[in-house]
Short mmCIF file of C-alpha atoms and ligand atoms in Angstrom, two decimals:
data_model
loop_
_atom_site.label_atom_id
_atom_site.label_comp_id
_atom_site.label_asym_id
_atom_site.label_seq_id
_atom_site.Cartn_x
_atom_site.Cartn_y
_atom_site.Cartn_z
CA MET A 1 -1.50 11.56 -22.71
CA SER A 2 -2.52 9.76 -25.87
CA SER A 3 0.94 8.30 -26.59
CA THR A 4 1.67 4.82 -25.25
CA PRO A 5 3.51 4.97 -21.92
CA HIS A 6 6.77 3.06 -21.55
CA CYS A 7 8.03 0.78 -18.80
CA ARG A 8 9.83 2.77 -16.12
CA PHE A 9 12.46 0.03 -15.89
CA CYS A 10 13.04 -1.60 -19.29
CA ARG A 11 11.40 1.09 -21.51
CA ALA A 12 9.20 -1.37 -23.44
CA PRO A 13 5.79 0.04 -24.48
CA LEU A 14 3.07 -0.67 -21.88
CA THR A 15 0.05 -2.12 -23.63
CA HIS A 16 -1.65 -4.14 -20.85
CA THR A 17 -3.92 -2.70 -18.15
CA VAL A 18 -3.98 -4.16 -14.63
CA VAL A 19 -6.69 -1.75 -13.45
CA ASP A 20 -7.81 1.73 -14.45
CA LEU A 21 -9.05 3.57 -11.34
CA GLY A 22 -10.12 6.66 -13.26
CA LEU A 23 -9.38 10.25 -12.36
CA GLN A 24 -8.32 10.67 -8.74
CA PRO A 25 -6.92 13.49 -6.61
CA ILE A 26 -3.48 12.95 -5.06
CA SER A 27 -4.25 10.63 -2.19
CA ASN A 28 -2.37 12.62 0.44
CA ASP A 29 -3.74 16.02 -0.51
CA TYR A 30 -5.98 16.63 2.50
CA LEU A 31 -8.06 19.76 2.02
CA THR A 32 -8.43 22.63 4.46
CA GLU A 33 -11.97 24.07 4.67
CA GLU A 34 -10.74 26.98 2.54
CA GLN A 35 -9.34 24.70 -0.18
CA PHE A 36 -12.50 22.64 -0.06
CA ARG A 37 -14.73 25.68 -0.56
CA SER A 38 -12.57 27.05 -3.37
CA GLY A 39 -13.38 23.87 -5.36
CA THR A 40 -9.99 23.84 -7.11
CA GLU A 41 -9.05 20.26 -6.36
CA ARG A 42 -7.13 18.68 -9.23
CA VAL A 43 -7.49 15.10 -10.39
CA TYR A 44 -5.10 12.90 -12.37
CA PRO A 45 -5.46 9.52 -14.10
CA LEU A 46 -4.67 6.56 -11.84
CA HIS A 47 -3.99 3.65 -14.13
CA ALA A 48 -1.89 0.58 -13.29
CA ARG A 49 -0.31 -1.33 -16.16
CA VAL A 50 2.03 -4.29 -16.50
CA CYS A 51 5.08 -4.58 -18.75
CA ASP A 52 4.99 -7.72 -20.88
CA VAL A 53 8.79 -7.84 -21.03
CA CYS A 54 9.85 -7.46 -17.36
CA PHE A 55 6.44 -7.88 -15.58
CA LEU A 56 6.87 -4.68 -13.58
CA VAL A 57 3.43 -3.44 -12.54
CA GLN A 58 3.42 0.35 -12.51
CA ALA A 59 1.28 3.45 -12.44
CA ASP A 60 1.57 6.14 -15.11
CA ASP A 61 3.53 9.29 -14.36
CA SER A 62 0.48 11.51 -14.51
CA VAL A 63 1.17 13.94 -11.67
CA PRO A 64 3.79 16.71 -11.96
CA ALA A 65 6.71 15.66 -9.73
CA ASP A 66 6.52 18.76 -7.52
CA GLU A 67 2.93 17.93 -6.56
CA ILE A 68 3.80 14.52 -5.20
CA PHE A 69 4.17 14.54 -1.46
CA ASP A 70 4.40 11.21 0.23
CA ALA A 71 3.07 11.66 3.73
CA ASP A 72 1.88 8.09 4.00
CA TYR A 73 5.22 6.85 5.18
CA ALA A 74 5.31 9.47 7.94
CA TYR A 75 1.95 8.15 9.03
CA PHE A 76 3.37 4.70 9.62
CA SER A 77 6.62 5.78 11.22
CA SER A 78 5.14 8.23 13.70
CA PHE A 79 1.64 7.09 14.48
CA SER A 80 1.51 3.32 14.49
CA THR A 81 2.88 1.60 17.56
CA SER A 82 2.86 -1.79 15.85
CA TRP A 83 5.03 -0.39 13.05
CA LEU A 84 7.65 0.90 15.51
CA GLU A 85 7.66 -2.49 17.25
CA HIS A 86 8.22 -4.15 13.86
CA CYS A 87 11.23 -1.85 13.32
CA ARG A 88 12.73 -2.54 16.73
CA GLN A 89 12.49 -6.30 16.19
CA TYR A 90 14.10 -6.01 12.76
CA ALA A 91 17.05 -4.03 14.14
CA GLU A 92 17.64 -6.55 16.93
CA ALA A 93 17.42 -9.51 14.56
CA ALA A 94 19.76 -7.86 12.03
CA ILE A 95 22.38 -7.03 14.70
CA ARG A 96 22.44 -10.73 15.68
CA ARG A 97 22.27 -12.19 12.17
CA PHE A 98 24.94 -9.97 10.61
CA GLN A 99 27.03 -9.74 13.79
CA LEU A 100 26.99 -5.96 13.72
CA GLY A 101 29.02 -4.02 16.28
CA PRO A 102 30.88 -0.76 16.92
CA ASP A 103 33.03 -1.27 13.79
CA SER A 104 30.06 -1.83 11.46
CA LEU A 105 27.94 0.65 9.56
CA VAL A 106 24.22 0.49 8.80
CA VAL A 107 22.95 2.83 6.06
CA GLU A 108 19.25 3.35 5.57
CA VAL A 109 17.88 4.99 2.44
CA ALA A 110 14.72 7.06 2.99
CA SER A 111 15.50 7.00 6.68
CA ASN A 112 12.70 9.42 7.57
CA ASP A 113 12.92 10.70 11.15
CA GLY A 114 15.35 7.98 12.23
CA TYR A 115 12.47 5.71 13.33
CA LEU A 116 14.49 2.57 12.42
CA LEU A 117 18.13 3.62 12.76
CA GLN A 118 17.52 4.73 16.38
CA TYR A 119 17.23 1.03 17.32
CA PHE A 120 20.56 0.15 15.67
CA LYS A 121 22.14 3.08 17.46
CA GLN A 122 20.72 1.88 20.78
CA GLY A 123 22.35 -1.47 19.98
CA GLY A 124 25.77 0.22 19.68
CA VAL A 125 26.02 0.12 15.87
CA PRO A 126 27.10 3.25 13.91
CA VAL A 127 24.43 4.42 11.46
CA LEU A 128 23.90 6.82 8.58
CA GLY A 129 20.54 7.88 7.19
CA VAL A 130 19.93 9.19 3.68
CA GLU A 131 16.73 11.21 3.51
CA PRO A 132 15.57 13.67 0.85
CA THR A 133 13.21 15.70 3.06
CA ALA A 134 15.26 18.26 4.98
CA ASN A 135 12.83 18.87 7.85
CA THR A 136 12.39 15.13 8.44
CA ALA A 137 16.17 14.65 8.38
CA ALA A 138 16.47 17.45 10.96
CA VAL A 139 14.24 15.48 13.35
CA ALA A 140 16.52 12.45 12.91
CA ILE A 141 19.68 14.49 13.53
CA GLU A 142 18.11 15.87 16.69
CA LYS A 143 17.60 12.27 17.87
CA GLY A 144 21.32 11.65 17.29
CA VAL A 145 20.89 9.79 13.98
CA PRO A 146 23.45 11.21 11.48
CA THR A 147 21.54 11.92 8.26
CA GLU A 148 22.59 13.01 4.80
CA VAL A 149 19.95 15.12 3.01
CA ALA A 150 19.86 13.62 -0.49
CA PHE A 151 17.82 11.69 -3.02
CA PHE A 152 19.39 8.28 -3.39
CA ASN A 153 20.52 7.27 -6.87
CA GLU A 154 23.70 6.12 -8.59
CA GLU A 155 25.34 9.53 -8.26
CA THR A 156 24.62 9.69 -4.51
CA GLY A 157 25.91 6.14 -4.11
CA ARG A 158 29.18 7.04 -5.87
CA ARG A 159 29.58 10.22 -3.86
CA LEU A 160 29.08 8.46 -0.51
CA ALA A 161 31.53 5.71 -1.53
CA ALA A 162 34.11 8.36 -2.51
CA GLN A 163 33.68 9.85 0.97
CA GLY A 164 34.56 6.45 2.45
CA VAL A 165 31.03 5.32 3.35
CA LYS A 166 31.03 1.50 3.16
CA ALA A 167 28.05 -0.32 4.59
CA ASP A 168 27.78 -3.75 6.19
CA LEU A 169 24.01 -3.47 5.99
CA MET A 170 21.90 -1.22 3.81
CA HIS A 171 18.15 -1.00 4.15
CA GLY A 172 15.25 0.48 2.25
CA ALA A 173 11.76 0.10 3.73
CA ASN A 174 8.87 0.82 1.38
CA VAL A 175 11.02 3.07 -0.77
CA LEU A 176 11.54 0.79 -3.77
CA ALA A 177 7.91 1.13 -4.80
CA HIS A 178 7.97 4.92 -4.33
CA VAL A 179 10.84 5.91 -6.62
CA PRO A 180 9.99 6.85 -10.22
CA ASP A 181 13.30 5.57 -11.64
CA ILE A 182 13.61 2.18 -9.96
CA GLY A 183 16.66 1.17 -12.03
CA GLY A 184 18.60 4.35 -11.26
CA PHE A 185 17.71 4.05 -7.58
CA VAL A 186 18.92 0.44 -7.24
CA ALA A 187 22.10 1.35 -9.15
CA GLY A 188 23.31 3.39 -6.16
CA PHE A 189 23.57 0.48 -3.75
CA GLN A 190 26.40 -1.46 -5.41
CA HIS A 191 28.78 1.44 -4.72
CA VAL A 192 28.10 1.75 -0.98
CA LEU A 193 27.68 -1.91 -0.04
CA LYS A 194 30.79 -3.76 1.22
CA PRO A 195 31.76 -6.82 -0.89
CA GLU A 196 30.14 -9.16 1.65
CA GLY A 197 27.51 -6.73 2.88
CA THR A 198 23.76 -7.28 2.80
CA LEU A 199 21.14 -5.03 1.33
CA SER A 200 17.57 -5.47 2.51
CA PHE A 201 14.44 -4.08 0.92
CA GLU A 202 10.91 -4.19 2.22
CA PHE A 203 8.04 -3.73 -0.17
CA PRO A 204 4.36 -4.69 -0.34
CA HIS A 205 4.16 -7.98 -2.19
CA LEU A 206 2.32 -7.82 -5.50
CA LEU A 207 1.20 -11.43 -4.98
CA GLN A 208 -0.83 -10.30 -1.94
CA MET A 209 -2.32 -7.35 -3.82
CA MET A 210 -3.40 -9.64 -6.66
CA GLU A 211 -4.75 -12.43 -4.48
CA LYS A 212 -6.48 -10.26 -1.85
CA VAL A 213 -7.61 -7.65 -4.40
CA GLN A 214 -5.85 -4.85 -2.50
CA PHE A 215 -6.31 -2.35 -5.30
CA ASP A 216 -6.44 0.45 -2.73
CA THR A 217 -2.65 0.16 -2.42
CA ILE A 218 -2.56 1.83 -5.84
CA TYR A 219 -2.11 5.61 -5.59
CA HIS A 220 -0.12 8.28 -7.39
CA GLU A 221 2.82 8.36 -4.98
CA HIS A 222 3.26 4.63 -5.40
CA PHE A 223 4.94 4.06 -8.76
CA SER A 224 5.67 0.32 -8.78
CA TYR A 225 3.89 -2.81 -7.47
CA LEU A 226 6.57 -5.38 -6.95
CA SER A 227 6.93 -9.10 -7.38
CA LEU A 228 10.13 -10.98 -6.58
CA LEU A 229 10.23 -11.81 -10.27
CA ALA A 230 10.39 -8.15 -11.34
CA VAL A 231 12.75 -7.04 -8.55
CA GLU A 232 15.23 -9.80 -9.42
CA ARG A 233 15.46 -8.38 -12.92
CA VAL A 234 16.20 -4.89 -11.58
CA LEU A 235 18.86 -6.28 -9.20
CA ALA A 236 20.54 -8.31 -11.96
CA ALA A 237 20.83 -5.22 -14.15
CA ASN A 238 22.84 -3.61 -11.33
CA GLY A 239 25.29 -6.35 -10.33
CA LEU A 240 23.15 -7.50 -7.40
CA ARG A 241 21.04 -10.55 -6.56
CA ALA A 242 18.60 -11.74 -3.90
CA TYR A 243 19.61 -14.63 -1.60
CA ASP A 244 16.92 -14.77 1.09
CA VAL A 245 13.44 -13.49 1.83
CA GLU A 246 11.06 -13.14 4.76
CA GLU A 247 7.32 -12.73 4.38
CA LEU A 248 5.93 -9.98 6.64
CA TRP A 249 2.46 -8.91 7.73
CA THR A 250 3.10 -5.20 7.06
CA HIS A 251 1.00 -3.42 4.42
CA GLY A 252 -1.19 -6.49 4.07
CA GLY A 253 1.73 -8.73 3.17
CA SER A 254 5.24 -7.55 2.34
CA LEU A 255 8.52 -9.12 1.36
CA ARG A 256 11.77 -8.35 3.12
CA LEU A 257 14.34 -9.29 0.54
CA PHE A 258 17.99 -9.86 1.44
CA CYS A 259 20.36 -9.08 -1.42
CA CYS A 260 24.10 -9.04 -2.05
CA HIS A 261 26.66 -8.40 -4.76
CA LYS A 262 26.30 -10.85 -7.65
CA ASP A 263 29.49 -12.76 -6.69
CA ALA A 264 29.14 -12.62 -2.89
CA PRO A 265 29.27 -15.99 -1.11
CA PHE A 266 25.64 -16.20 0.02
CA ALA A 267 23.70 -19.33 -0.88
CA GLU A 268 20.13 -18.96 -2.08
CA THR A 269 17.70 -20.04 0.66
CA GLU A 270 14.72 -22.38 0.38
CA ALA A 271 12.48 -19.46 1.41
CA LEU A 272 13.54 -17.53 -1.69
CA LYS A 273 12.87 -20.51 -3.95
CA ARG A 274 9.45 -20.96 -2.33
CA VAL A 275 8.36 -17.37 -2.98
CA ARG A 276 9.61 -17.56 -6.55
CA ALA A 277 7.64 -20.79 -7.07
CA ALA A 278 4.51 -19.28 -5.46
CA GLU A 279 4.63 -16.33 -7.86
CA ILE A 280 4.87 -18.62 -10.85
CA ALA A 281 2.08 -20.86 -9.50
CA ALA A 282 -0.08 -17.72 -9.16
CA GLY A 283 0.66 -16.78 -12.76
CA LEU A 284 2.68 -13.61 -12.13
CA ASP A 285 4.76 -14.52 -15.18
CA ARG A 286 1.68 -14.49 -17.45
CA ILE A 287 -0.11 -11.44 -18.82
CA ALA A 288 -3.55 -13.10 -18.56
CA THR A 289 -3.26 -13.11 -14.73
CA TYR A 290 -2.93 -9.32 -14.70
CA GLU A 291 -5.68 -8.80 -17.21
CA ALA A 292 -8.11 -10.70 -14.95
CA PHE A 293 -7.60 -8.18 -12.11
CA THR A 294 -10.06 -5.49 -13.23
CA ALA A 295 -13.07 -7.80 -12.91
CA LYS A 296 -12.06 -8.66 -9.34
CA VAL A 297 -11.76 -4.97 -8.43
CA GLU A 298 -15.20 -4.24 -9.87
CA ALA A 299 -16.65 -7.08 -7.79
CA VAL A 300 -15.18 -5.63 -4.56
CA ARG A 301 -16.72 -2.25 -5.34
CA ALA A 302 -20.13 -3.77 -6.11
CA GLU A 303 -20.14 -5.75 -2.86
CA PHE A 304 -19.16 -2.67 -0.84
CA LEU A 305 -21.88 -0.52 -2.42
CA ASP A 306 -24.44 -3.25 -1.62
CA TYR A 307 -23.31 -3.16 2.03
CA LEU A 308 -23.54 0.65 2.09
CA ARG A 309 -27.09 0.63 0.67
CA ALA A 310 -28.19 -1.97 3.21
CA ALA A 311 -26.60 -0.01 6.10
CA LYS A 312 -28.33 3.20 5.01
CA ALA A 313 -31.67 1.43 4.56
CA ALA A 314 -31.32 0.11 8.12
CA GLY A 315 -30.68 3.67 9.35
CA ARG A 316 -27.10 2.96 10.41
CA LYS A 317 -24.65 5.85 10.66
CA VAL A 318 -21.41 4.88 8.89
CA ALA A 319 -18.03 6.46 9.69
CA ALA A 320 -14.51 5.50 8.63
CA TYR A 321 -11.25 5.13 10.49
CA GLY A 322 -7.75 5.94 9.18
CA ALA A 323 -7.15 8.76 6.72
CA ALA A 324 -4.46 6.80 4.86
CA ALA A 325 -3.67 7.02 1.16
CA LYS A 326 -5.16 3.62 0.47
CA GLY A 327 -8.50 4.64 1.92
CA ASN A 328 -8.74 7.54 -0.49
CA THR A 329 -8.15 5.37 -3.55
CA PHE A 330 -10.89 3.05 -2.36
CA LEU A 331 -13.47 5.73 -1.49
CA ASN A 332 -12.88 7.69 -4.69
CA TYR A 333 -13.06 4.64 -6.92
CA ALA A 334 -16.36 3.72 -5.22
CA HIS A 335 -17.55 7.37 -5.62
CA VAL A 336 -18.40 7.55 -1.94
CA GLY A 337 -19.05 10.97 -0.39
CA THR A 338 -20.24 12.76 2.73
CA GLY A 339 -23.77 11.49 2.19
CA ASP A 340 -22.49 7.93 2.69
CA ILE A 341 -19.81 8.32 5.35
CA VAL A 342 -20.22 11.03 7.98
CA ALA A 343 -16.61 11.34 9.16
CA CYS A 344 -13.19 9.71 9.09
CA PHE A 345 -11.32 9.44 12.39
CA ASP A 346 -7.53 9.68 12.44
CA ARG A 347 -4.91 10.06 15.18
CA ASN A 348 -2.64 12.27 13.08
CA PRO A 349 -3.27 15.91 14.15
CA ALA A 350 -1.94 17.12 10.75
CA LYS A 351 -4.94 15.55 9.04
CA GLN A 352 -7.63 16.43 11.58
CA ASP A 353 -10.22 19.08 10.75
CA LYS A 354 -9.34 18.74 7.08
CA ARG A 355 -11.25 16.84 4.41
CA LEU A 356 -10.27 13.69 2.57
CA PRO A 357 -9.28 14.36 -1.05
CA GLY A 358 -12.04 13.55 -3.53
CA SER A 359 -14.69 12.22 -1.16
CA HIS A 360 -14.48 15.40 1.02
CA ILE A 361 -15.32 13.41 4.15
CA PRO A 362 -14.29 15.44 7.24
CA VAL A 363 -11.32 14.07 9.22
CA LEU A 364 -11.86 14.17 12.98
CA SER A 365 -9.81 13.32 16.04
CA PRO A 366 -10.70 9.91 17.55
CA ASP A 367 -11.69 11.93 20.65
CA LYS A 368 -14.88 12.76 18.76
CA VAL A 369 -16.00 9.15 18.24
CA ALA A 370 -18.28 9.09 21.28
CA GLU A 371 -19.86 12.35 20.12
CA VAL A 372 -20.52 11.08 16.57
CA ARG A 373 -21.57 7.62 17.79
CA PRO A 374 -21.22 5.76 14.48
CA ASP A 375 -23.09 2.46 14.13
CA ASP A 376 -20.53 1.12 11.68
CA VAL A 377 -16.83 2.00 11.42
CA LEU A 378 -15.25 1.20 8.06
CA ILE A 379 -11.56 0.45 8.66
CA LEU A 380 -9.61 1.90 5.71
CA PRO A 381 -6.01 0.89 6.63
CA TRP A 382 -6.95 -2.80 6.89
CA ASN A 383 -3.29 -3.67 7.41
CA ILE A 384 -3.52 -2.33 11.01
CA LYS A 385 -7.09 -3.49 11.57
CA GLY A 386 -6.30 -5.40 14.80
CA GLU A 387 -4.74 -2.34 16.38
CA ILE A 388 -7.67 -0.11 15.37
CA MET A 389 -10.31 -2.54 16.66
CA GLU A 390 -8.52 -2.63 20.00
CA GLN A 391 -8.35 1.17 20.26
CA MET A 392 -11.98 1.54 19.24
CA ALA A 393 -13.46 -1.42 21.14
CA PHE A 394 -15.71 1.02 23.07
CA ILE A 395 -18.00 1.53 20.03
CA ARG A 396 -19.52 -1.81 21.00
CA ASP A 397 -21.03 -0.01 24.02
CA TRP A 398 -23.70 1.38 21.67
CA GLY A 399 -23.81 -1.61 19.32
CA GLY A 400 -21.13 -0.33 16.94
CA ARG A 401 -19.62 -2.71 14.36
CA PHE A 402 -16.35 -2.80 12.40
CA VAL A 403 -16.37 -3.22 8.63
CA THR A 404 -13.62 -4.02 6.11
CA ALA A 405 -14.27 -4.11 2.37
CA ALA A 406 -11.70 -6.25 0.51
CA PRO A 407 -11.52 -8.92 -0.77
CA HIS A 408 -15.06 -9.25 0.65
CA VAL A 409 -17.14 -7.13 2.99
CA GLU A 410 -16.53 -8.36 6.49
CA ILE A 411 -18.54 -7.15 9.49
CA VAL A 412 -17.27 -7.69 13.04
CA GLU A 413 -19.87 -7.10 15.77
ZN1 ZN B 501 9.55 -3.52 -18.45
#
C-alpha cells in the first residue's frame, strides 16, 4: 500500500488527494446479527485522488475484486418508482429521436434485470442486454429481455460483433463509474456500434459532487468520478467522441452523454459546449480545485455533528431512511453509531433486519416507523428525498422532521 498508485486510465502516478475518507467497510456489506456479533467486519482505505494528466478522479483499488458486490444499482432499479419512470421516459424519447423500429437493435451494457430494455421492447424495438450477474440476467430473460451473461470489454465487443450484433443505440447507465478498467470497457463499444449509431452513457456528474460536496457518493464499488473533460479523453482514445449531453436530476445530478464514432456525421450541440465551459469555469481542469475539496468535506461533517449534538440535547430521537451505499460512507466518515441513530428504515427486504456496515445501525422495514416514532428522520439517499418525504409524510403527525446533511444541514418540519 505504500507505493504510489497509478491512474486507472492513463497510468500516470497519482499524487493529489481529493479526499481521504479513512478506513471503511464495503458500503453494501450489510451484516446479519450473526456477522455483527462475530465482530469480523473488514475495513479498507477509501481514498479519492485525481490524476494531474487526465483529471480522472478515482478511488484506490483497495478491496479484493471478489469482495466487491454492487447491490446499489439493484436498489435503484427495483425499489425506486421515480427511477423506473425515468427509464420509461428515456426509452420513449430515444425511440422517437433515433427513429427506432422493428429493424433496429438496442444494446444495453449492465442491463440488470431488464428494467430499461423492457420499455424498448414494449415499444416494438428488438433489444439485447449484456449483464455479468447470472441470476440478475435470468430475471431479465424471464421478462422476455434477451440477455448475454458477460462482462463488457473489448473482447466481448469483438465477439458480439463477430456474431453479427450491430447496434443502432447502445446504453450504459451508471456503469462507467463502476468499472475498474474504464479504458478497456469503453474500447468494446466501437465494435458493436453501427457507423451512424449512438452510444449513451449516464453517470453522476463530478461537477455536482464538487459543488454540492456530495462526498458520500464515494464508496469502494465506485471506481471513477467523472467529468465530461475526463470522459472525452477516454472516448478519444477509443475512436469515439461525444456530440450531445443532457443534464439529469438522478444521483444528485448526472450527465447523459450521447456519443458516436469519431467520424460520424453528428454536429456538436450547444448543450455539450455549455457543460464543457461550466466545468472549466468551475476549475475542473486545475489541480487546486480538487485539493480544496477536503476542507469542504470536513465542514459538512462538523455541521452535521453540531446538529446531532443539538438534537440529542433536546431529547429528540433520530432515525435514518434509506440503507444506500452513500449513506454508509457518510455515517462512517462521521463516526456515527447506534447511540446517535436508533434505526435506518429501508423498503428493500434484503436489507431489513440486518445492520449497516460500520455504524451497525439496525435496518428496519418502514412498517416499523410508527412503532419507533422518530422525532427526526435523516434522509441518506438525498437524491430521492422528495419521494421519501412523500412516503413518510405521516411522521409529522407526532411532530417528526426530515433532515438532510450536505452541503448544509437542512431541516424540514
Ligand atoms: Zn490519468
